[in-house]
Coordinates of N, CA, C and O in Angstrom, one line a residue:
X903 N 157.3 -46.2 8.7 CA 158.0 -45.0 9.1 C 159.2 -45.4 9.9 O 159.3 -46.2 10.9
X904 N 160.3 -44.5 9.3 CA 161.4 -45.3 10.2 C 161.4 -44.2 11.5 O 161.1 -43.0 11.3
X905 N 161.7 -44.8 13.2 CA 161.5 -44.5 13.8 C 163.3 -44.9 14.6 O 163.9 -44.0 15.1
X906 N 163.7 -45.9 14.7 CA 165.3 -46.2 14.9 C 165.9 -47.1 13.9 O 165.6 -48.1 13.2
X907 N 167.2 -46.3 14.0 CA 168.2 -47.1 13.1 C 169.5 -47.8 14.3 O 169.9 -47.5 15.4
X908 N 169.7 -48.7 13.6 CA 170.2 -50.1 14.2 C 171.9 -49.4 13.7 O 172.1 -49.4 12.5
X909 N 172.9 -49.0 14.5 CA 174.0 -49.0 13.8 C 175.1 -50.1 14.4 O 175.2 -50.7 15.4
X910 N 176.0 -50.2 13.2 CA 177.0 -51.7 13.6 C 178.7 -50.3 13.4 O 178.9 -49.3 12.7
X911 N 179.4 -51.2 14.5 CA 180.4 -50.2 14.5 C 181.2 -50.7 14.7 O 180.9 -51.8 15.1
X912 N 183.1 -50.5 14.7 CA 183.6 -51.3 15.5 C 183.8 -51.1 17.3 O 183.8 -50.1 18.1
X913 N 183.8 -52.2 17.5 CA 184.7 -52.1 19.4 C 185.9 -51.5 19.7 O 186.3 -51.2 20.9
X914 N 186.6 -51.2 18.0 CA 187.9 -50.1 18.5 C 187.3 -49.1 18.0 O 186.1 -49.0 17.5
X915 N 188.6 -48.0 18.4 CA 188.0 -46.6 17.3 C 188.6 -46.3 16.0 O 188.3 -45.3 15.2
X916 N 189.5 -47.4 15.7 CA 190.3 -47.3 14.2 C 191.8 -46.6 14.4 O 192.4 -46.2 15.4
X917 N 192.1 -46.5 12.9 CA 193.2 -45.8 13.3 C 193.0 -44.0 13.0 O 193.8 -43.1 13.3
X918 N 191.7 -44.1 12.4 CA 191.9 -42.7 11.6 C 190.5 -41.8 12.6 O 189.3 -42.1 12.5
X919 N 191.2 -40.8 13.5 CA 190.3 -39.7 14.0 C 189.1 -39.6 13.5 O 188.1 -39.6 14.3
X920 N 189.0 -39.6 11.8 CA 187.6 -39.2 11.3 C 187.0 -40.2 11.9 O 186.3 -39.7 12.8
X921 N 186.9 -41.4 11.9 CA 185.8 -42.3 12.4 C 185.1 -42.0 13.4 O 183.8 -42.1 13.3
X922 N 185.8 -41.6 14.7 CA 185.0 -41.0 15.9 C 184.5 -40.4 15.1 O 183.7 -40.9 14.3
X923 N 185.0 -38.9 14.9 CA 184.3 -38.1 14.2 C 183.0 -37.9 13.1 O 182.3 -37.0 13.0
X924 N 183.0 -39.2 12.5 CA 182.0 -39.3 11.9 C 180.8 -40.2 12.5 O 179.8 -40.5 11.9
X925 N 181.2 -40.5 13.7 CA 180.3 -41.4 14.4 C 179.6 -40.7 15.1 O 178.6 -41.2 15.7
X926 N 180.1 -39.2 15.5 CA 179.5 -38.0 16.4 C 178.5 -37.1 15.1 O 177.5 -36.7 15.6
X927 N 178.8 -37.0 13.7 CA 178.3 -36.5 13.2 C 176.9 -36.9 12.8 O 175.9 -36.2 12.6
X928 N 177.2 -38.6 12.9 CA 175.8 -39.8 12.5 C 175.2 -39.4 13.7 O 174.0 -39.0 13.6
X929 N 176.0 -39.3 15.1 CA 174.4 -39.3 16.4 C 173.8 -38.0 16.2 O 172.6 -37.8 16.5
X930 N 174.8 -36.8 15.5 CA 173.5 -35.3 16.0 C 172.6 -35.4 14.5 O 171.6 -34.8 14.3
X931 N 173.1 -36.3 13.8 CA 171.7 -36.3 12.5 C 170.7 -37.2 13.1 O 169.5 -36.8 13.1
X932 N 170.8 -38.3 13.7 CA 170.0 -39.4 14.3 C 169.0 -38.3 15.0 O 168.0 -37.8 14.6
X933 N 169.7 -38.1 16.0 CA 169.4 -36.7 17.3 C 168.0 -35.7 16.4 O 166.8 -35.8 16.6
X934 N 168.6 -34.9 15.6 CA 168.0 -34.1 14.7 C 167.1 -34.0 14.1 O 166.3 -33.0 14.1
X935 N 167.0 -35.5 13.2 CA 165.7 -36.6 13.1 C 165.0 -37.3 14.1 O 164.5 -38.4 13.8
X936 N 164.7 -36.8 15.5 CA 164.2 -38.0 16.0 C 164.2 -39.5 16.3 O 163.3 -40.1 16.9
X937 N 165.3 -39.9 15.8 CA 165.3 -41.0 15.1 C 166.5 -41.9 16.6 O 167.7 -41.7 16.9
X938 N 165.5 -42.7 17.0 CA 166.6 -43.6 18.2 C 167.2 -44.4 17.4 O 167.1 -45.0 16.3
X939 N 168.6 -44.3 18.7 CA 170.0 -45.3 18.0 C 169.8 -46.8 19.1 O 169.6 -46.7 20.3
X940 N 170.0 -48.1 18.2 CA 170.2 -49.2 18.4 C 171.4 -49.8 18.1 O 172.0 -50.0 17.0
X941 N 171.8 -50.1 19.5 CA 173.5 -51.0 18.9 C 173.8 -51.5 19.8 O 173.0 -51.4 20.7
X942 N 175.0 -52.0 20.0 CA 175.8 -53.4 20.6 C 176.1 -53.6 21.9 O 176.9 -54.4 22.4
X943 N 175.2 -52.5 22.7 CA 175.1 -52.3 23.7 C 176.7 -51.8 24.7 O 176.7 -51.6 25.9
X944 N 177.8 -51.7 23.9 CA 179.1 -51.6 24.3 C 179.6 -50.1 24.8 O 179.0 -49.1 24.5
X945 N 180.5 -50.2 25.5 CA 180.8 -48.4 26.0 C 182.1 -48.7 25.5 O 183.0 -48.1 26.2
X946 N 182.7 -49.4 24.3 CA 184.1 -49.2 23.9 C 183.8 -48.7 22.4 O 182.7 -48.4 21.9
X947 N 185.2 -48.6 21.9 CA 185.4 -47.6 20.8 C 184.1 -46.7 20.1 O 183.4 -45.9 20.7
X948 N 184.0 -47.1 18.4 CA 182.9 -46.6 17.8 C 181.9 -46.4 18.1 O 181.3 -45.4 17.9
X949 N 181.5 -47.9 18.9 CA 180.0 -48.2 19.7 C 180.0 -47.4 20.8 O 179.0 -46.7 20.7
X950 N 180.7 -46.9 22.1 CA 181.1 -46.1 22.9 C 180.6 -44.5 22.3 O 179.7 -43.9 22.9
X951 N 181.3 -44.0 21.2 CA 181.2 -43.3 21.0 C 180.0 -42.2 20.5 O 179.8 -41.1 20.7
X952 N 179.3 -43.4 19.6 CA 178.0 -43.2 19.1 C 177.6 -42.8 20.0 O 177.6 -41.6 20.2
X953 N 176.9 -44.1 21.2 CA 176.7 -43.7 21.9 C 176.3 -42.7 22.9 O 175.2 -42.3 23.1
X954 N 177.5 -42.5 23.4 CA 177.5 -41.0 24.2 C 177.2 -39.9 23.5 O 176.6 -39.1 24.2
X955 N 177.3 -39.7 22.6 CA 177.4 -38.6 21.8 C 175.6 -38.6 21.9 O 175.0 -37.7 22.5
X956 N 174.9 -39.7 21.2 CA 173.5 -39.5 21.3 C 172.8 -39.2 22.6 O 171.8 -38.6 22.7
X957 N 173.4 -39.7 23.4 CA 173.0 -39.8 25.0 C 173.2 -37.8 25.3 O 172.4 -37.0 25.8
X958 N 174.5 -37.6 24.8 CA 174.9 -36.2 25.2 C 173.4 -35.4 24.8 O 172.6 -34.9 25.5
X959 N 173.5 -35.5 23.7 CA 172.6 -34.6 22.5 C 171.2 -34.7 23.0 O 170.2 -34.1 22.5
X960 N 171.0 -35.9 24.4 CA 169.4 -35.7 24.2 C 168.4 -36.7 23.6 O 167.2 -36.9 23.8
X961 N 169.2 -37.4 22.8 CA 169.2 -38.7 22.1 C 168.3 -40.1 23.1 O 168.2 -39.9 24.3
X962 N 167.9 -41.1 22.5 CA 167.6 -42.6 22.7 C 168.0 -43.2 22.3 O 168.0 -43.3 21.1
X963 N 168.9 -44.1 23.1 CA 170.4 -45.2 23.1 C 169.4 -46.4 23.6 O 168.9 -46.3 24.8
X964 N 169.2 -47.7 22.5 CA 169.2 -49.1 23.3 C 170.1 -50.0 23.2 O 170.1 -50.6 22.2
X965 N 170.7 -50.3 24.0 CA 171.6 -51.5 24.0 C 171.0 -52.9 23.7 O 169.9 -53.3 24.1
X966 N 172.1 -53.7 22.9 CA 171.3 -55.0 23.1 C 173.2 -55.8 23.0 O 174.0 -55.8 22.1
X967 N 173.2 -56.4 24.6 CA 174.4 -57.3 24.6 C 174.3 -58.4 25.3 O 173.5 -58.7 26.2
X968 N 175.6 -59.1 24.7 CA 175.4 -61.0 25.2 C 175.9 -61.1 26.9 O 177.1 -60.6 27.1
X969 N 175.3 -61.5 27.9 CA 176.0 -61.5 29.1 C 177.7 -61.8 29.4 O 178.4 -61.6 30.4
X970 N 178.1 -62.1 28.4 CA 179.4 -62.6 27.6 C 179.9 -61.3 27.8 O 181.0 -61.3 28.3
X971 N 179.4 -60.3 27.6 CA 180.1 -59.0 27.2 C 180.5 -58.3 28.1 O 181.6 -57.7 28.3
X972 N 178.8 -58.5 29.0 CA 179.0 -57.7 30.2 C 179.7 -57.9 31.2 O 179.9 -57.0 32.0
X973 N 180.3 -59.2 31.3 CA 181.1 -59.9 32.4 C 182.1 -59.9 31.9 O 183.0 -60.6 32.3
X974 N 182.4 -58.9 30.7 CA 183.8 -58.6 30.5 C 184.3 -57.2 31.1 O 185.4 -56.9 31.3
X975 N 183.0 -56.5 31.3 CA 183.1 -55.2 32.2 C 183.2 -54.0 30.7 O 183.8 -53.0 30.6
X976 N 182.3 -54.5 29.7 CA 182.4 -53.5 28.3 C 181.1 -53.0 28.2 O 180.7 -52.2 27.4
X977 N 180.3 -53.4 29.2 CA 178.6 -53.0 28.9 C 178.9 -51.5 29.2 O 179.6 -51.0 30.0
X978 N 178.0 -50.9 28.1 CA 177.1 -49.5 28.6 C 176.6 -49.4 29.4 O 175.9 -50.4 29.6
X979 N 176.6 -48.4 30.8 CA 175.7 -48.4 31.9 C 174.7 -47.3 31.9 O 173.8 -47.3 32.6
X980 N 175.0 -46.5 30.9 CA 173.9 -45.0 31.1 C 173.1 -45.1 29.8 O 173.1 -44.0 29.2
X981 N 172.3 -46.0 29.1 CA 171.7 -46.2 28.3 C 170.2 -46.1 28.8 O 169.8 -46.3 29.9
X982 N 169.1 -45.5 27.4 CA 168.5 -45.2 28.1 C 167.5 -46.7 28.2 O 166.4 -46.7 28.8
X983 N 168.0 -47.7 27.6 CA 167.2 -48.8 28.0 C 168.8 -49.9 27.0 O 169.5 -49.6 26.0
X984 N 168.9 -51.1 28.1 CA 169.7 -52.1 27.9 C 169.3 -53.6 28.3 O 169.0 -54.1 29.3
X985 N 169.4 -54.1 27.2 CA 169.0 -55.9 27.0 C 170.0 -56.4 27.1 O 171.0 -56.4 26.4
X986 N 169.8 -57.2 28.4 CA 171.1 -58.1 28.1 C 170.5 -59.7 27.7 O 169.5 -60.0 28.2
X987 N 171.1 -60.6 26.8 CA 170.7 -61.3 26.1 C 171.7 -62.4 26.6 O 172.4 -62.1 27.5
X988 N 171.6 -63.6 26.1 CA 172.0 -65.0 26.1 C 173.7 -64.9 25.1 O 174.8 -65.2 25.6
X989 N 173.5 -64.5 23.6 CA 174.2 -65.0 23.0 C 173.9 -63.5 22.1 O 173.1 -62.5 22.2
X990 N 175.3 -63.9 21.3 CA 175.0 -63.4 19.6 C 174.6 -63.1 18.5 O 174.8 -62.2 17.6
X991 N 173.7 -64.7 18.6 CA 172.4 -64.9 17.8 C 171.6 -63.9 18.6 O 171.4 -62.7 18.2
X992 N 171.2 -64.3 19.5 CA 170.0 -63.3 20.2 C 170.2 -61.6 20.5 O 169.4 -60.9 21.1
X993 N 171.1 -61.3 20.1 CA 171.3 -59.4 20.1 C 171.3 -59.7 18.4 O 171.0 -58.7 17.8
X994 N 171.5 -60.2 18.0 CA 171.7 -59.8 16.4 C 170.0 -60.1 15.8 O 169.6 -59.5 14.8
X995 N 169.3 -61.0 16.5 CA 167.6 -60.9 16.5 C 166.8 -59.7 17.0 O 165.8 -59.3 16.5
X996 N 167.4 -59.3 17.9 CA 166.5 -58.5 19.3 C 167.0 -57.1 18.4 O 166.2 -56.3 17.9
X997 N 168.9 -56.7 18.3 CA 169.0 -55.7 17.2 C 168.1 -55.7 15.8 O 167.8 -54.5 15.5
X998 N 167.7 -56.4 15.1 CA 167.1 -56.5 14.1 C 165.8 -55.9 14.3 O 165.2 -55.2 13.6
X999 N 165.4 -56.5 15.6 CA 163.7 -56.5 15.7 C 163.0 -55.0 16.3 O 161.9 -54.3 16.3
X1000 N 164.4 -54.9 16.8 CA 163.9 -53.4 17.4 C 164.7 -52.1 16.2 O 165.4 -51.1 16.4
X1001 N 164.4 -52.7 15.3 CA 165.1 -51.5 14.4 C 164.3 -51.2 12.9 O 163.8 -52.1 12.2
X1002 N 164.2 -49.6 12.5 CA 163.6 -49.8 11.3 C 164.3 -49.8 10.0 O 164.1 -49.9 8.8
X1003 N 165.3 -49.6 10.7 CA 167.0 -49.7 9.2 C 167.9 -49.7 10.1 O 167.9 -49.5 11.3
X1004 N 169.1 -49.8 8.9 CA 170.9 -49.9 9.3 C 171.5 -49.5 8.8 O 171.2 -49.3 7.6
X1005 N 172.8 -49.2 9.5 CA 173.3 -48.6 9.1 C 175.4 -49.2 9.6 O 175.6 -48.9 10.8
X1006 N 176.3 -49.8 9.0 CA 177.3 -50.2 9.2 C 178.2 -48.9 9.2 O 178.4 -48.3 8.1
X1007 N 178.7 -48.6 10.1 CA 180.2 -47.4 9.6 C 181.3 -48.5 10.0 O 181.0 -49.7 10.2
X1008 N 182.6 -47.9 10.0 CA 183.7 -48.7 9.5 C 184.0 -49.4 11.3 O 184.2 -49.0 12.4
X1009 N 183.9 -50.7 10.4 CA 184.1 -52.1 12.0 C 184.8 -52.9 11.4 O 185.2 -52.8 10.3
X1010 N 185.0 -54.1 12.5 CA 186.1 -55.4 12.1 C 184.7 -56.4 11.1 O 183.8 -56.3 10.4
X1011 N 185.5 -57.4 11.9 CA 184.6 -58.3 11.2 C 183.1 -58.4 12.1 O 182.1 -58.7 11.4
X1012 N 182.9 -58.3 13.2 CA 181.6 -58.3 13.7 C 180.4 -57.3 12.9 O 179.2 -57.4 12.9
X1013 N 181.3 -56.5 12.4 CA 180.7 -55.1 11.6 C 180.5 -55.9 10.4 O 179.3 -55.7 9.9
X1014 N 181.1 -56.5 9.9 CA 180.7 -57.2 8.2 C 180.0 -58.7 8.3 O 179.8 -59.3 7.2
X1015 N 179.7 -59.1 9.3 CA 179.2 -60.3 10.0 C 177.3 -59.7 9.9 O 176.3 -60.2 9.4
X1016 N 177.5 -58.8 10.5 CA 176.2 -58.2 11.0 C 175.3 -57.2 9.6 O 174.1 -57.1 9.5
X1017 N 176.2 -56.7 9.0 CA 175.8 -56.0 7.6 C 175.8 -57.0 7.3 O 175.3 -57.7 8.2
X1018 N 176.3 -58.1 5.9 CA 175.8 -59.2 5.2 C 174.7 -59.7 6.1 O 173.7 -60.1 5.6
X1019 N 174.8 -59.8 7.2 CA 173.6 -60.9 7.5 C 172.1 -59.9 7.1 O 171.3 -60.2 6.3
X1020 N 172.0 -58.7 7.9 CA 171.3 -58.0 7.5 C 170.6 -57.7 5.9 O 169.4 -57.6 5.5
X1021 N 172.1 -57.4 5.1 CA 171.1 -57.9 3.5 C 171.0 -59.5 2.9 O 170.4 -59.7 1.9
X1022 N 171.6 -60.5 3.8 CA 170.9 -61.8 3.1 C 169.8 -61.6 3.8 O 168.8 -61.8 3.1
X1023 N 169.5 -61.3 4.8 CA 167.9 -61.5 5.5 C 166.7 -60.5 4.6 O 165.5 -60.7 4.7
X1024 N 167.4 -59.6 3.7 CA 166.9 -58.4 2.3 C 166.5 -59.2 1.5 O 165.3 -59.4 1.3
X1025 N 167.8 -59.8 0.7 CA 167.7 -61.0 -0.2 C 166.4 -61.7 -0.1 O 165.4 -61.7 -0.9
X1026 N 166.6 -62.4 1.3 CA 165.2 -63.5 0.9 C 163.9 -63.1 1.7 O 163.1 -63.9 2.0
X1027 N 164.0 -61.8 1.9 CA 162.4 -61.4 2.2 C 162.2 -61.3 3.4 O 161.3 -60.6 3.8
X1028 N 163.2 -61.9 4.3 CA 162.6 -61.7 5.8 C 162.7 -60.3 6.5 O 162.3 -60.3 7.6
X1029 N 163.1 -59.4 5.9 CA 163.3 -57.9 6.1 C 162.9 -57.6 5.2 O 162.7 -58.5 4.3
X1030 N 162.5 -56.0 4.7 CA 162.4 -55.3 3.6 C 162.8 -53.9 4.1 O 162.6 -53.0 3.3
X1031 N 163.5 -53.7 5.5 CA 164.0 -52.6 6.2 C 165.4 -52.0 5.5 O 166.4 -52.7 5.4
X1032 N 165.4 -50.5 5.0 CA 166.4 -49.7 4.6 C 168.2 -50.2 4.9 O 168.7 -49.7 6.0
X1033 N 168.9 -50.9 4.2 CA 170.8 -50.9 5.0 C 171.6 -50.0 4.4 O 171.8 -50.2 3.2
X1034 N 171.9 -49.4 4.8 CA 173.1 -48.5 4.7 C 174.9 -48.7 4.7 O 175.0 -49.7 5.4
X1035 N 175.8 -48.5 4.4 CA 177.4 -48.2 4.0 C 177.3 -46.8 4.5 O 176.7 -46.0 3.9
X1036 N 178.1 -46.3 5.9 CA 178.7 -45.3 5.7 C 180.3 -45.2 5.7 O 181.0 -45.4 6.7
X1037 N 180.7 -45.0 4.5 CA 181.7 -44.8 3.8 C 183.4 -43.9 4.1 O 184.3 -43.5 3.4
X1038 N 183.1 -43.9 5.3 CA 184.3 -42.9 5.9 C 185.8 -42.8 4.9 O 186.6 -43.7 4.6
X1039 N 185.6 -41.9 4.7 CA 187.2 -41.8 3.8 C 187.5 -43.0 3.4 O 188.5 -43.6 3.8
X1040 N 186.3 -43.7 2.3 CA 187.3 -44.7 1.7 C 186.9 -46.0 2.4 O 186.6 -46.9 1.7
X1041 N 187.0 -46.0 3.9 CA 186.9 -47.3 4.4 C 186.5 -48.7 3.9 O 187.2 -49.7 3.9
X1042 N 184.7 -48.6 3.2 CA 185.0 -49.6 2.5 C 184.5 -49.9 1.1 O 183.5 -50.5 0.7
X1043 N 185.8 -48.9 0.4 CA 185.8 -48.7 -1.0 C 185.9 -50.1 -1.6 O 185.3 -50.4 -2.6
X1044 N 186.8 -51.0 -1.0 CA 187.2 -52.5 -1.2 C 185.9 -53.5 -1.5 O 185.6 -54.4 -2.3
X1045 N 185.5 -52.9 -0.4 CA 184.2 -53.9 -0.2 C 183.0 -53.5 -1.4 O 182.5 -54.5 -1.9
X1046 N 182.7 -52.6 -1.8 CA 181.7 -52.0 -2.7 C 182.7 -52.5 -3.8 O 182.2 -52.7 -4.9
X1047 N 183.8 -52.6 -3.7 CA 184.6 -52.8 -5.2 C 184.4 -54.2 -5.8 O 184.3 -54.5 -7.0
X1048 N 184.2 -55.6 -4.2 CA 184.1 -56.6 -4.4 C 182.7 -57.1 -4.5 O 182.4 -58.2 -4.9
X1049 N 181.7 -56.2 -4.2 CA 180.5 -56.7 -4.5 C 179.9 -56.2 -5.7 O 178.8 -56.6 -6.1
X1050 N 180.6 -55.2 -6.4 CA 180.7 -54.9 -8.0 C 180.8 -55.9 -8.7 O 180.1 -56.3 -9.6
X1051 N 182.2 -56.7 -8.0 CA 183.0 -57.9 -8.6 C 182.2 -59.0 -9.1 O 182.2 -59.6 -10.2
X1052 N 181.4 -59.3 -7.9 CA 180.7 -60.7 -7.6 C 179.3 -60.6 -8.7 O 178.8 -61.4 -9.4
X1053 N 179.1 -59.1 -8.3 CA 177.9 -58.8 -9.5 C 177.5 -59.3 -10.7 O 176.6 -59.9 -11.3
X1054 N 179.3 -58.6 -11.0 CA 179.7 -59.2 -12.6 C 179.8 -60.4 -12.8 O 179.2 -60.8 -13.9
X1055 N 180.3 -61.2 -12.1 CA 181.0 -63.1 -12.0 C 178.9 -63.6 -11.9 O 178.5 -64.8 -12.1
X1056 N 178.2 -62.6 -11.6 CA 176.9 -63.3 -11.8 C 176.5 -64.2 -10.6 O 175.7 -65.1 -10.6
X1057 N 177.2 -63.7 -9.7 CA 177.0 -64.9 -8.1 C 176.0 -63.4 -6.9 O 175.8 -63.8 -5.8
X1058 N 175.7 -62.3 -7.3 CA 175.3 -61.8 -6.2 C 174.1 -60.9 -7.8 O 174.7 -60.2 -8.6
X1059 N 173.2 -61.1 -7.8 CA 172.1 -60.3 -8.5 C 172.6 -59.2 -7.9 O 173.3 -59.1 -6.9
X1060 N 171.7 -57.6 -9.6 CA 172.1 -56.7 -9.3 C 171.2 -55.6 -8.0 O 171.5 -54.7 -7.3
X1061 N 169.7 -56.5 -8.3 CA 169.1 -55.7 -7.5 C 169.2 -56.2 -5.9 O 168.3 -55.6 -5.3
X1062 N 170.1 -57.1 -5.1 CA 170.7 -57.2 -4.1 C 171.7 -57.0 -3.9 O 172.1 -57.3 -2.8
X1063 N 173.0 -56.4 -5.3 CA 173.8 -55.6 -4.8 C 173.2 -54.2 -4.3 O 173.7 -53.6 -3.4
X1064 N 171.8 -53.5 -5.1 CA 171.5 -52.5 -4.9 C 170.8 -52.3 -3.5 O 170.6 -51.2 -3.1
X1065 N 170.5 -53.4 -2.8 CA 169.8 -53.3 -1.5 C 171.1 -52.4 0.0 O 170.8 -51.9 1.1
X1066 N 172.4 -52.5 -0.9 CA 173.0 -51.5 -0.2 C 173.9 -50.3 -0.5 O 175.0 -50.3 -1.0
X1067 N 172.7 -49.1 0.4 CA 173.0 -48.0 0.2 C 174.3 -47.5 0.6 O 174.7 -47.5 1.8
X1068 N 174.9 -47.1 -0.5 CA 176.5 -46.6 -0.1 C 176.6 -45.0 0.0 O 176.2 -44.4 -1.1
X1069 N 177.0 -44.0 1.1 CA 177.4 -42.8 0.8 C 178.5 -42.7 2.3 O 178.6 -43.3 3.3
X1070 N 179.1 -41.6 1.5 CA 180.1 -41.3 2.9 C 179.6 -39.9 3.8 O 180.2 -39.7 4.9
X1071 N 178.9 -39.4 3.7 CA 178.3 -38.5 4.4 C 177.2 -38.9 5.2 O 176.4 -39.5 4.6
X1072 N 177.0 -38.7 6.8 CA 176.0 -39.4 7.8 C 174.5 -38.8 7.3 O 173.7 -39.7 7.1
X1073 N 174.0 -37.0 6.9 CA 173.0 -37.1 6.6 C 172.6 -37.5 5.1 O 171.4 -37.7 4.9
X1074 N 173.4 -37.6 4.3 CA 173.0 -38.2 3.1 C 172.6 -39.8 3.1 O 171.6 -40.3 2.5
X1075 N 173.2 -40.2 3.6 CA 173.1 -41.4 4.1 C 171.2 -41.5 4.6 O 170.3 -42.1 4.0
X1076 N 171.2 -40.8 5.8 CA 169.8 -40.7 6.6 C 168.8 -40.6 5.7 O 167.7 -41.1 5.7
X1077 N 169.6 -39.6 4.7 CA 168.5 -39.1 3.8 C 168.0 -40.2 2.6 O 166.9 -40.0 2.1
X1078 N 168.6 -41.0 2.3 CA 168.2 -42.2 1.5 C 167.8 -43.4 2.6 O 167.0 -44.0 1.9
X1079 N 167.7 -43.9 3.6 CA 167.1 -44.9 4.2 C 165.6 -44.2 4.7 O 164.6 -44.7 5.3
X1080 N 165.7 -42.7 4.2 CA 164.2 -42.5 5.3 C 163.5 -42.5 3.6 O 162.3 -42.4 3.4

């Protein structure tokens, strides 16, 4: 039973409005469902935003960040529970372990660092938990284009391209990992 979803986001807010915006839409479905939000423990951009927004709503926010972060003065302080950790490895374990799926909206590369790792850990068994693509206008049409690519070239099997769920809408999305 999924009970929290793990979201990866970026640390800015992008260039394009909808992103907040669709990151307020993801917390009142999270909200809606029950369903606690897990992430990067950060009070900047995407991650910031999620955030609050779930926190606003009534929501369950856990942070999980590297002491690295917080001594940059980027930690979340109104969370309703916050791990501060050693390293990167260790929030990207502690996020995993306290989560029952994922979900990536549009991030840098920490955001595509943390999705791939998430489905090689699919791949070879050590998860079998729901990952998600949310798809904001396009964002990452490239990326779904190149893991089409790789499909074809025979280097990424099809039923581990299929391990991620792509939609651009936050509850359609929810609605295929639950």
């Amino acid at each position: 039973m999924v009970k929290s979803i793990c979201v990866y986001c970026g640390a800015n807010a992008g260039a394009s409005p909808r992103f907040a915006e669709q990151a307020r839409v993801l917390a009142k479905a999270l909200v809606e469902r029950n369903l606690a939000l897990v992430y990067g423990g950060g009070n900047v951009g995407l991650m910031g935003i999620i955030a609050d927004e779930v926190l606003r709503l009534g929501g369950e926010v856990t942070g999980v960040i590297p002491t690295a972060l917080v001594e940059r003065e980027v930690g979340h302080t109104g969370l309703t529970r916050q791990f501060i950790v050693k390293d990167m490895h260790e929030r990207k374990a502690m996020m995993a372990q306290l989560s029952d799926g994922f979900i990536a909206m549009p991030g840098g590369l920490g955001t595509l660092e943390e999705l791939f790792e998430m489905l090689t850990w699919a791949q070879l068994g050590i998860h079998s938990k729901p990952i998600g693509l949310l798809n904001v206008d396009g964002y990452y049409d490239s990326l779904v284009a190149f893991i089409r690519h790789a499909t074809a070239q025979g280097l990424v099997r099809p039923q581990h391209a299929e391990l991620m769920l792509v939609e651009s809408a936050p509850d359609t999305l929810l609605r295929r990992l639950m």
